[in-house]
Tab-separated table of C-alpha atoms in Angstrom:
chain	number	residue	atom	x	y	z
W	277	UNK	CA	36.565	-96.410	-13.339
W	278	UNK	CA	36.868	-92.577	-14.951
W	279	UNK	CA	36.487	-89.754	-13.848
W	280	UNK	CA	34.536	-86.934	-15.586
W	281	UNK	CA	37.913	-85.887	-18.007
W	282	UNK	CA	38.360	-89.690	-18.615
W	283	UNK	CA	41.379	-89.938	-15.831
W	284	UNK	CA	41.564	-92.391	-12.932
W	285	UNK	CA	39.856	-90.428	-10.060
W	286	UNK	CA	42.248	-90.296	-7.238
W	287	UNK	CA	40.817	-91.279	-4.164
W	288	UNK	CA	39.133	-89.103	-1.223
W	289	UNK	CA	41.365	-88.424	2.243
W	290	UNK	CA	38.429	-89.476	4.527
W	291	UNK	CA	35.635	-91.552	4.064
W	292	UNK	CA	32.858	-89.750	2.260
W	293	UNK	CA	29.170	-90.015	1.151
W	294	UNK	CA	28.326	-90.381	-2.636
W	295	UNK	CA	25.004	-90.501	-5.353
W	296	UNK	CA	24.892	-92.655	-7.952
W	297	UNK	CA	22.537	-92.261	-10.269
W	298	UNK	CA	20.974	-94.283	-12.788
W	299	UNK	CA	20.711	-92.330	-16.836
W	300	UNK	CA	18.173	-93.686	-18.737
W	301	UNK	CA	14.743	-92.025	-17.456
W	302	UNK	CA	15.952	-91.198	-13.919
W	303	UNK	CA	18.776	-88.555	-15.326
W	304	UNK	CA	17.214	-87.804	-18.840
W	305	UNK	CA	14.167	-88.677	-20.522
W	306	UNK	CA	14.352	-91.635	-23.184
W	307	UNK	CA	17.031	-94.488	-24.355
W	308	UNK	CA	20.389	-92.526	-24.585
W	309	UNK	CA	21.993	-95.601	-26.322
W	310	UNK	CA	19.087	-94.935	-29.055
W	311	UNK	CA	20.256	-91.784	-29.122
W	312	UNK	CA	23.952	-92.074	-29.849
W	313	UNK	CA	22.995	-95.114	-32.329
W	314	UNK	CA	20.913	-92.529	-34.267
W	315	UNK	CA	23.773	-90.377	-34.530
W	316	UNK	CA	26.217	-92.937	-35.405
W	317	UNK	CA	24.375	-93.909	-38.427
W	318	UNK	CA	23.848	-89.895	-39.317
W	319	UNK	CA	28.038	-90.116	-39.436
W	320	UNK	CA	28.078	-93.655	-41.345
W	321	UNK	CA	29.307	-96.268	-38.810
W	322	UNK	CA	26.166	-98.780	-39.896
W	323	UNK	CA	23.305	-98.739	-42.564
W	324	UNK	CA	19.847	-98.468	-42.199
W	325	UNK	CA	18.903	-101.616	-41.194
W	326	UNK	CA	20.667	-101.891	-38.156
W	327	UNK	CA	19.174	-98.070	-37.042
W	328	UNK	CA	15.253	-99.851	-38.013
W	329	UNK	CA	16.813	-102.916	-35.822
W	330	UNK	CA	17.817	-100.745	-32.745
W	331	UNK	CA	14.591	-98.457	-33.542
W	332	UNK	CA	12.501	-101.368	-32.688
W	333	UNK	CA	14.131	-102.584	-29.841
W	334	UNK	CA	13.736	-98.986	-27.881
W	335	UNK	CA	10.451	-98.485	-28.712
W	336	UNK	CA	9.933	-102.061	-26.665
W	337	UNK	CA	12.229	-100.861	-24.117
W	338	UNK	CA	10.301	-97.967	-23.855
W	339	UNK	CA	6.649	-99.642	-23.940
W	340	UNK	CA	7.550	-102.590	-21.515
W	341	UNK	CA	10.473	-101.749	-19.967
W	342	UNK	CA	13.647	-103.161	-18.829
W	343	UNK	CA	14.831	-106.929	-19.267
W	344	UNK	CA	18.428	-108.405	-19.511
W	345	UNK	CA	17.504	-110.245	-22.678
W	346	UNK	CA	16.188	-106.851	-24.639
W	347	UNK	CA	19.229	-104.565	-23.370
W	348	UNK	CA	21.621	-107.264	-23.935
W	349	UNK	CA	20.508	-107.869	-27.720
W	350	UNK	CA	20.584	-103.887	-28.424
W	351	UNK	CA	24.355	-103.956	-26.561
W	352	UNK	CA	25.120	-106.963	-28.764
W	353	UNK	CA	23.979	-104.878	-31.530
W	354	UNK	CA	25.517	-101.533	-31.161
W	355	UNK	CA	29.049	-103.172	-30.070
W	356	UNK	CA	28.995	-105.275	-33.788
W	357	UNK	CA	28.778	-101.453	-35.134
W	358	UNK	CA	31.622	-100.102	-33.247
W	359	UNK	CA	33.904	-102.689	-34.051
W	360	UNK	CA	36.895	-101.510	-35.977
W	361	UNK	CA	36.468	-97.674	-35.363
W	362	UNK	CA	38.731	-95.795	-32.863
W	363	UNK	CA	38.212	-94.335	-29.625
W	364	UNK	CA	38.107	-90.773	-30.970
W	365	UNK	CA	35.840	-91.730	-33.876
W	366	UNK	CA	33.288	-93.059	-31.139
W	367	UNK	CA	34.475	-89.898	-28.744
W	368	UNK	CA	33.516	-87.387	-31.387
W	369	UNK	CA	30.010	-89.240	-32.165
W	370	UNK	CA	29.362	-89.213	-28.412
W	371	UNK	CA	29.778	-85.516	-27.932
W	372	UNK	CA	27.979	-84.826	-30.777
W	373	UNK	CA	24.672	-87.094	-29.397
W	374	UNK	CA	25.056	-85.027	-26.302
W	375	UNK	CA	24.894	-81.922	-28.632
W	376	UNK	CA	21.794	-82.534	-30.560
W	377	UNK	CA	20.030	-84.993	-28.281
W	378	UNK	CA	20.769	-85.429	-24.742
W	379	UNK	CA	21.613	-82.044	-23.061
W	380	UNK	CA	17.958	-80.936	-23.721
W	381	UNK	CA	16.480	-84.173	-22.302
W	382	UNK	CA	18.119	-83.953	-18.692
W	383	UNK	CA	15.721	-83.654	-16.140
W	384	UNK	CA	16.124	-80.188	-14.577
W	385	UNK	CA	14.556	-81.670	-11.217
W	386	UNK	CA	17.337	-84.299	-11.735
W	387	UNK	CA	20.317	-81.798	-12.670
W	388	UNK	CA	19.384	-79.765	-9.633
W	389	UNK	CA	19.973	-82.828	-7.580
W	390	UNK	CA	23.127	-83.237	-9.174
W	391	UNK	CA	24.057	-80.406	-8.230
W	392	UNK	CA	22.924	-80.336	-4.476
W	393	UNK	CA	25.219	-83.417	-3.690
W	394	UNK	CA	27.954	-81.804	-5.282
W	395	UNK	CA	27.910	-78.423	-3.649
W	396	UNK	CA	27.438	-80.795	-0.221
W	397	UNK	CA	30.753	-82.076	-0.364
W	398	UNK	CA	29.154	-85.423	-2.549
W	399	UNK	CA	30.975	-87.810	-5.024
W	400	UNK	CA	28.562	-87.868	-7.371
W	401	UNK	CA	28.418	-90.950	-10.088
W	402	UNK	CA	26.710	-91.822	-13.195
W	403	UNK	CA	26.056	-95.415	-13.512
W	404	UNK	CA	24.584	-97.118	-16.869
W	405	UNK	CA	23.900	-99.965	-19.071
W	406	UNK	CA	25.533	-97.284	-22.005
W	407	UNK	CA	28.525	-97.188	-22.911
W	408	UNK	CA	31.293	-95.701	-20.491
W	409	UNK	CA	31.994	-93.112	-23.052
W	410	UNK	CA	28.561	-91.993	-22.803
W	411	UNK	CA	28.405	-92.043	-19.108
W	412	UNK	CA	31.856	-90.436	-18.809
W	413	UNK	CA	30.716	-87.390	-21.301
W	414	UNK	CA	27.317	-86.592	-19.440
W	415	UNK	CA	29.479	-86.837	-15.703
W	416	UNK	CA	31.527	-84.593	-17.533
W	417	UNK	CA	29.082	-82.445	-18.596
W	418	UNK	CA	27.104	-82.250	-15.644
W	419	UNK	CA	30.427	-81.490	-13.799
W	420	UNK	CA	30.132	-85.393	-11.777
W	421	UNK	CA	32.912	-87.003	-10.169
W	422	UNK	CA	32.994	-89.843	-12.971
W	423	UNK	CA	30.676	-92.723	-14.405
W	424	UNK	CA	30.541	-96.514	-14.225
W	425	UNK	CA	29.096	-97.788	-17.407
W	426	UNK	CA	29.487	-100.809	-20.284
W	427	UNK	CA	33.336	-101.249	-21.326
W	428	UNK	CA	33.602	-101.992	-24.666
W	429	UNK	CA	37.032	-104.189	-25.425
W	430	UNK	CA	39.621	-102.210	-27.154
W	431	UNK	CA	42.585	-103.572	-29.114
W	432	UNK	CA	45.396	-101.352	-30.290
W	433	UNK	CA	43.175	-98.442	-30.288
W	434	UNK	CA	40.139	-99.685	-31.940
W	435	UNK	CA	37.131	-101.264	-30.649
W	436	UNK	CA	36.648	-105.484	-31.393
W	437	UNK	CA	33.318	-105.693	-31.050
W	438	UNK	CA	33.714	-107.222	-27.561
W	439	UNK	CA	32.758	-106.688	-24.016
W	440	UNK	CA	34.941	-106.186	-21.481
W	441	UNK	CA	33.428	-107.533	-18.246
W	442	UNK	CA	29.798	-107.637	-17.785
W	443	UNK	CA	26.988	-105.412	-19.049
W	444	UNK	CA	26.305	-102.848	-16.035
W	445	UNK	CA	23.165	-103.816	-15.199
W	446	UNK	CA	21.323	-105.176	-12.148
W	447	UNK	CA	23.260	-106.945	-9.810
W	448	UNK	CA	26.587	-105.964	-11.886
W	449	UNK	CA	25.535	-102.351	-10.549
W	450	UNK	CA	25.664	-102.719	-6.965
W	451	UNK	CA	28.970	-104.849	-7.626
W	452	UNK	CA	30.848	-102.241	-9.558
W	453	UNK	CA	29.534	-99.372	-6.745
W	454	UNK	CA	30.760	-101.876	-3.674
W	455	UNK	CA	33.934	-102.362	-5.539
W	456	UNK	CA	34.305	-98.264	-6.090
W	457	UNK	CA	33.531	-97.737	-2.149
W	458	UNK	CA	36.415	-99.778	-1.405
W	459	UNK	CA	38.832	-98.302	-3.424
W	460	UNK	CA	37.916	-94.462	-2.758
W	461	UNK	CA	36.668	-94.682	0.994
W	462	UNK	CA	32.732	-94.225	0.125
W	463	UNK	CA	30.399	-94.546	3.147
W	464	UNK	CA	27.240	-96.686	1.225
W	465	UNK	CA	25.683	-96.001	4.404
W	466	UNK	CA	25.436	-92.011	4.495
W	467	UNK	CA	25.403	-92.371	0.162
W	468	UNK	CA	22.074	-92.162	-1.786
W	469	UNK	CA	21.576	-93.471	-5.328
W	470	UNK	CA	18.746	-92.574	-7.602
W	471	UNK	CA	17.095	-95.342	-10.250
W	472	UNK	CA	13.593	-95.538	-12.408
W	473	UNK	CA	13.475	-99.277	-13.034
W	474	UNK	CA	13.013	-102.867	-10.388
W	475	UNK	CA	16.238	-103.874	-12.480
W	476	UNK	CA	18.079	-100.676	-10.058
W	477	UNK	CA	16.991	-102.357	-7.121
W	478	UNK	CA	20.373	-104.352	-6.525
W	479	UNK	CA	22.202	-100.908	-7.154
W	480	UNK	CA	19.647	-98.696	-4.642
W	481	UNK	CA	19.947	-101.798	-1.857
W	482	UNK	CA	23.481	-100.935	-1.605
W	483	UNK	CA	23.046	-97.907	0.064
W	484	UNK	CA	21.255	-95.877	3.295
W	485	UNK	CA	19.613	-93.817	1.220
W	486	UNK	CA	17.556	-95.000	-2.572
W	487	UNK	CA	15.650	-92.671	-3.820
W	488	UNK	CA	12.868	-94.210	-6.516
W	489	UNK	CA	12.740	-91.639	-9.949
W	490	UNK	CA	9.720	-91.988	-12.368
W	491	UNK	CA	9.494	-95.752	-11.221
W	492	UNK	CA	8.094	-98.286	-12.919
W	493	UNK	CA	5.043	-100.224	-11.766
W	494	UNK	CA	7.628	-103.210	-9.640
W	495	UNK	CA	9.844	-100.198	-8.477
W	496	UNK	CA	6.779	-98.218	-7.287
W	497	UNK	CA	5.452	-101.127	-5.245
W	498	UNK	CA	9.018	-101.743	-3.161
W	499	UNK	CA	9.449	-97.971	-2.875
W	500	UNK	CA	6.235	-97.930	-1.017
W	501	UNK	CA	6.527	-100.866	1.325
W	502	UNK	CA	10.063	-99.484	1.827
W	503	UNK	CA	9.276	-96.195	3.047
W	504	UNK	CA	11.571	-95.002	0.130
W	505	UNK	CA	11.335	-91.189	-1.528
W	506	UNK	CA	9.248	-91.595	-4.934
W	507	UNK	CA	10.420	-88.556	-7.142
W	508	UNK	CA	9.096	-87.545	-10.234
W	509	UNK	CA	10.658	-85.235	-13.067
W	510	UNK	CA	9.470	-84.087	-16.247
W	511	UNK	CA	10.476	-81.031	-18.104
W	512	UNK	CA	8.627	-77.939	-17.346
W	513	UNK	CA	7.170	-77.301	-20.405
W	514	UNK	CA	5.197	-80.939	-20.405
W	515	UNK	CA	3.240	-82.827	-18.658
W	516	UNK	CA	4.992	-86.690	-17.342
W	517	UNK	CA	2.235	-88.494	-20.020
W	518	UNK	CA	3.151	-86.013	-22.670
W	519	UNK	CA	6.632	-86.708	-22.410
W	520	UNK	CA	6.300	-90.444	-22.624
W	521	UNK	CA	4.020	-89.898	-25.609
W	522	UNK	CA	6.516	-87.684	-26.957
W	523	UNK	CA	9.599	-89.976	-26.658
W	524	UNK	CA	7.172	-93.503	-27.788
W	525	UNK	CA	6.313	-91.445	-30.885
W	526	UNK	CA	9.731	-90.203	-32.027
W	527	UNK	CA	11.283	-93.871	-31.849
W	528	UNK	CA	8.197	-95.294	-33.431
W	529	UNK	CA	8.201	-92.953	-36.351
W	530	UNK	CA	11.900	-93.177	-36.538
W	531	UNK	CA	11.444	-96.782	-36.728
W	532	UNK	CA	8.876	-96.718	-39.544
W	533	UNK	CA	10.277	-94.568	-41.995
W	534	UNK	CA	13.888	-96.774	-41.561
W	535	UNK	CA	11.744	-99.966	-41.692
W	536	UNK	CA	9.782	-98.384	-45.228
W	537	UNK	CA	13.398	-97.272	-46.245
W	538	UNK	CA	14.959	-100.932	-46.147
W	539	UNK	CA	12.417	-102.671	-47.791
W	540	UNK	CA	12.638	-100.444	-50.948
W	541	UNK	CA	14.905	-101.603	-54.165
W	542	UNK	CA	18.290	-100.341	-53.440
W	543	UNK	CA	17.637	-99.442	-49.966
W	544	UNK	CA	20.839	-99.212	-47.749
């Protein structure tokens, strides 16, 4: 557990309520693990190959949407390329995915929520599959109290290619937010948290307020039986089909021209 700078958050006096939020499509629009993988090949950490590989595996993510199997094969992926480099290597690729990618594909609708917990006295928490170094940089960035995301292992300063602990996903989710209430005096009761996918459901469960963002079809059906807010954000300047045309299209082509790329003599 981190807070936004990367330091251990030091607990609250009294107990308090929090939001957690989900990233991927309920904080910003796409696959921000795509995103940082792109960028890692622009700065050499893998070939082009594994960027096709990854490529693929988004646009399915994107198309069908979450399962353990699919986000556990692109984790298994993108840790094999991080092994050996150092934390500030991966620090310095991270920022710079937030620079040309993310920052532009946060939900306004979703950053003014943000922002409304915070300035109501709220601990506010990213929570992700991605890795904590993502998570940590947007909380950061969006001025959060800190992020719960996937811990890669590190060894004498560089990364092994390892997990340490479980992916944080599904029922790992509402785990690792039970586990922070304990230590920091959270009230899951008065605390909200914010998710686009039936794989959240574990995580929004936990507390007295889940809030269903740009659900899919599963998470649309509980939130309705439930009672529970449905919210939806897209940018201003496009419509919600237009983004999700938009996004499908730029992984797909991305995927093609790698693919095309790989199969030529010589190619990387």
């Amino acid at each position: 557990m981190t807070d936004a700078d990367g330091r251990r958050a030091d607990p609250p006096q009294r107990a308090t309520a929090a939001a957690f939020f989900d990233v991927d499509n309920t904080l910003l629009r796409g696959v921000s693990t795509f995103y940082l993988a792109r960028e890692m090949h622009e700065v050499g950490f893998f070939d082009r190959k594994d960027l096709a590989a990854i490529s693929r595996e988004a646009l399915r993510y994107a198309l069908r949407g979450e399962r353990n199997s699919r986000l556990a094969g692109i984790q298994e992926r993108a840790l094999g390329m991080v092994a050996g480099h150092t934390r500030a290597e991966l620090a310095a690729v991270c920022e710079s995915a937030y620079d040309h990618a993310l920052a532009h594909r946060i939900f306004p609708g979703a950053r003014a929520i943000v922002e409304s917990h915070l300035a109501s006295g709220n601990e506010v928490w990213l929570v992700t599959a991605s890795p904590i170094e993502v998570g940590s940089l947007l909380a950061k960035r969006l001025g959060a109290t800190g992020a719960l995301g996937t811990v890669a292992q590190v060894e004498g300063d560089r990364y092994t290619g390892r997990l340490e602990g479980s992916l944080m996903h599904g029922e790992t989710k509402a785990r690792a937010i039970r586990d922070l209430a304990d230590r920091r005096g959270l009230d899951l009761a008065t605390s909200s948290a914010y998710g686009d996918s039936a794989n959240d459901l574990p995580m929004l469960r936990t507390v007295g307020h889940p809030v269903a963002v740009n659900p899919d079809r599963r998470l649309r059906r509980v939130a309705q039986h439930e009672g529970w807010p449905i919210r939806r954000y897209t940018h201003e300047s496009k419509s919600s089909t237009a983004l999700r045309i938009s996004v499908l299209a730029a992984i797909a082509a991305t995927g093609i021209v790698l693919h095309r790329a790989t199969r030529r003599p010589g190619g990387a």
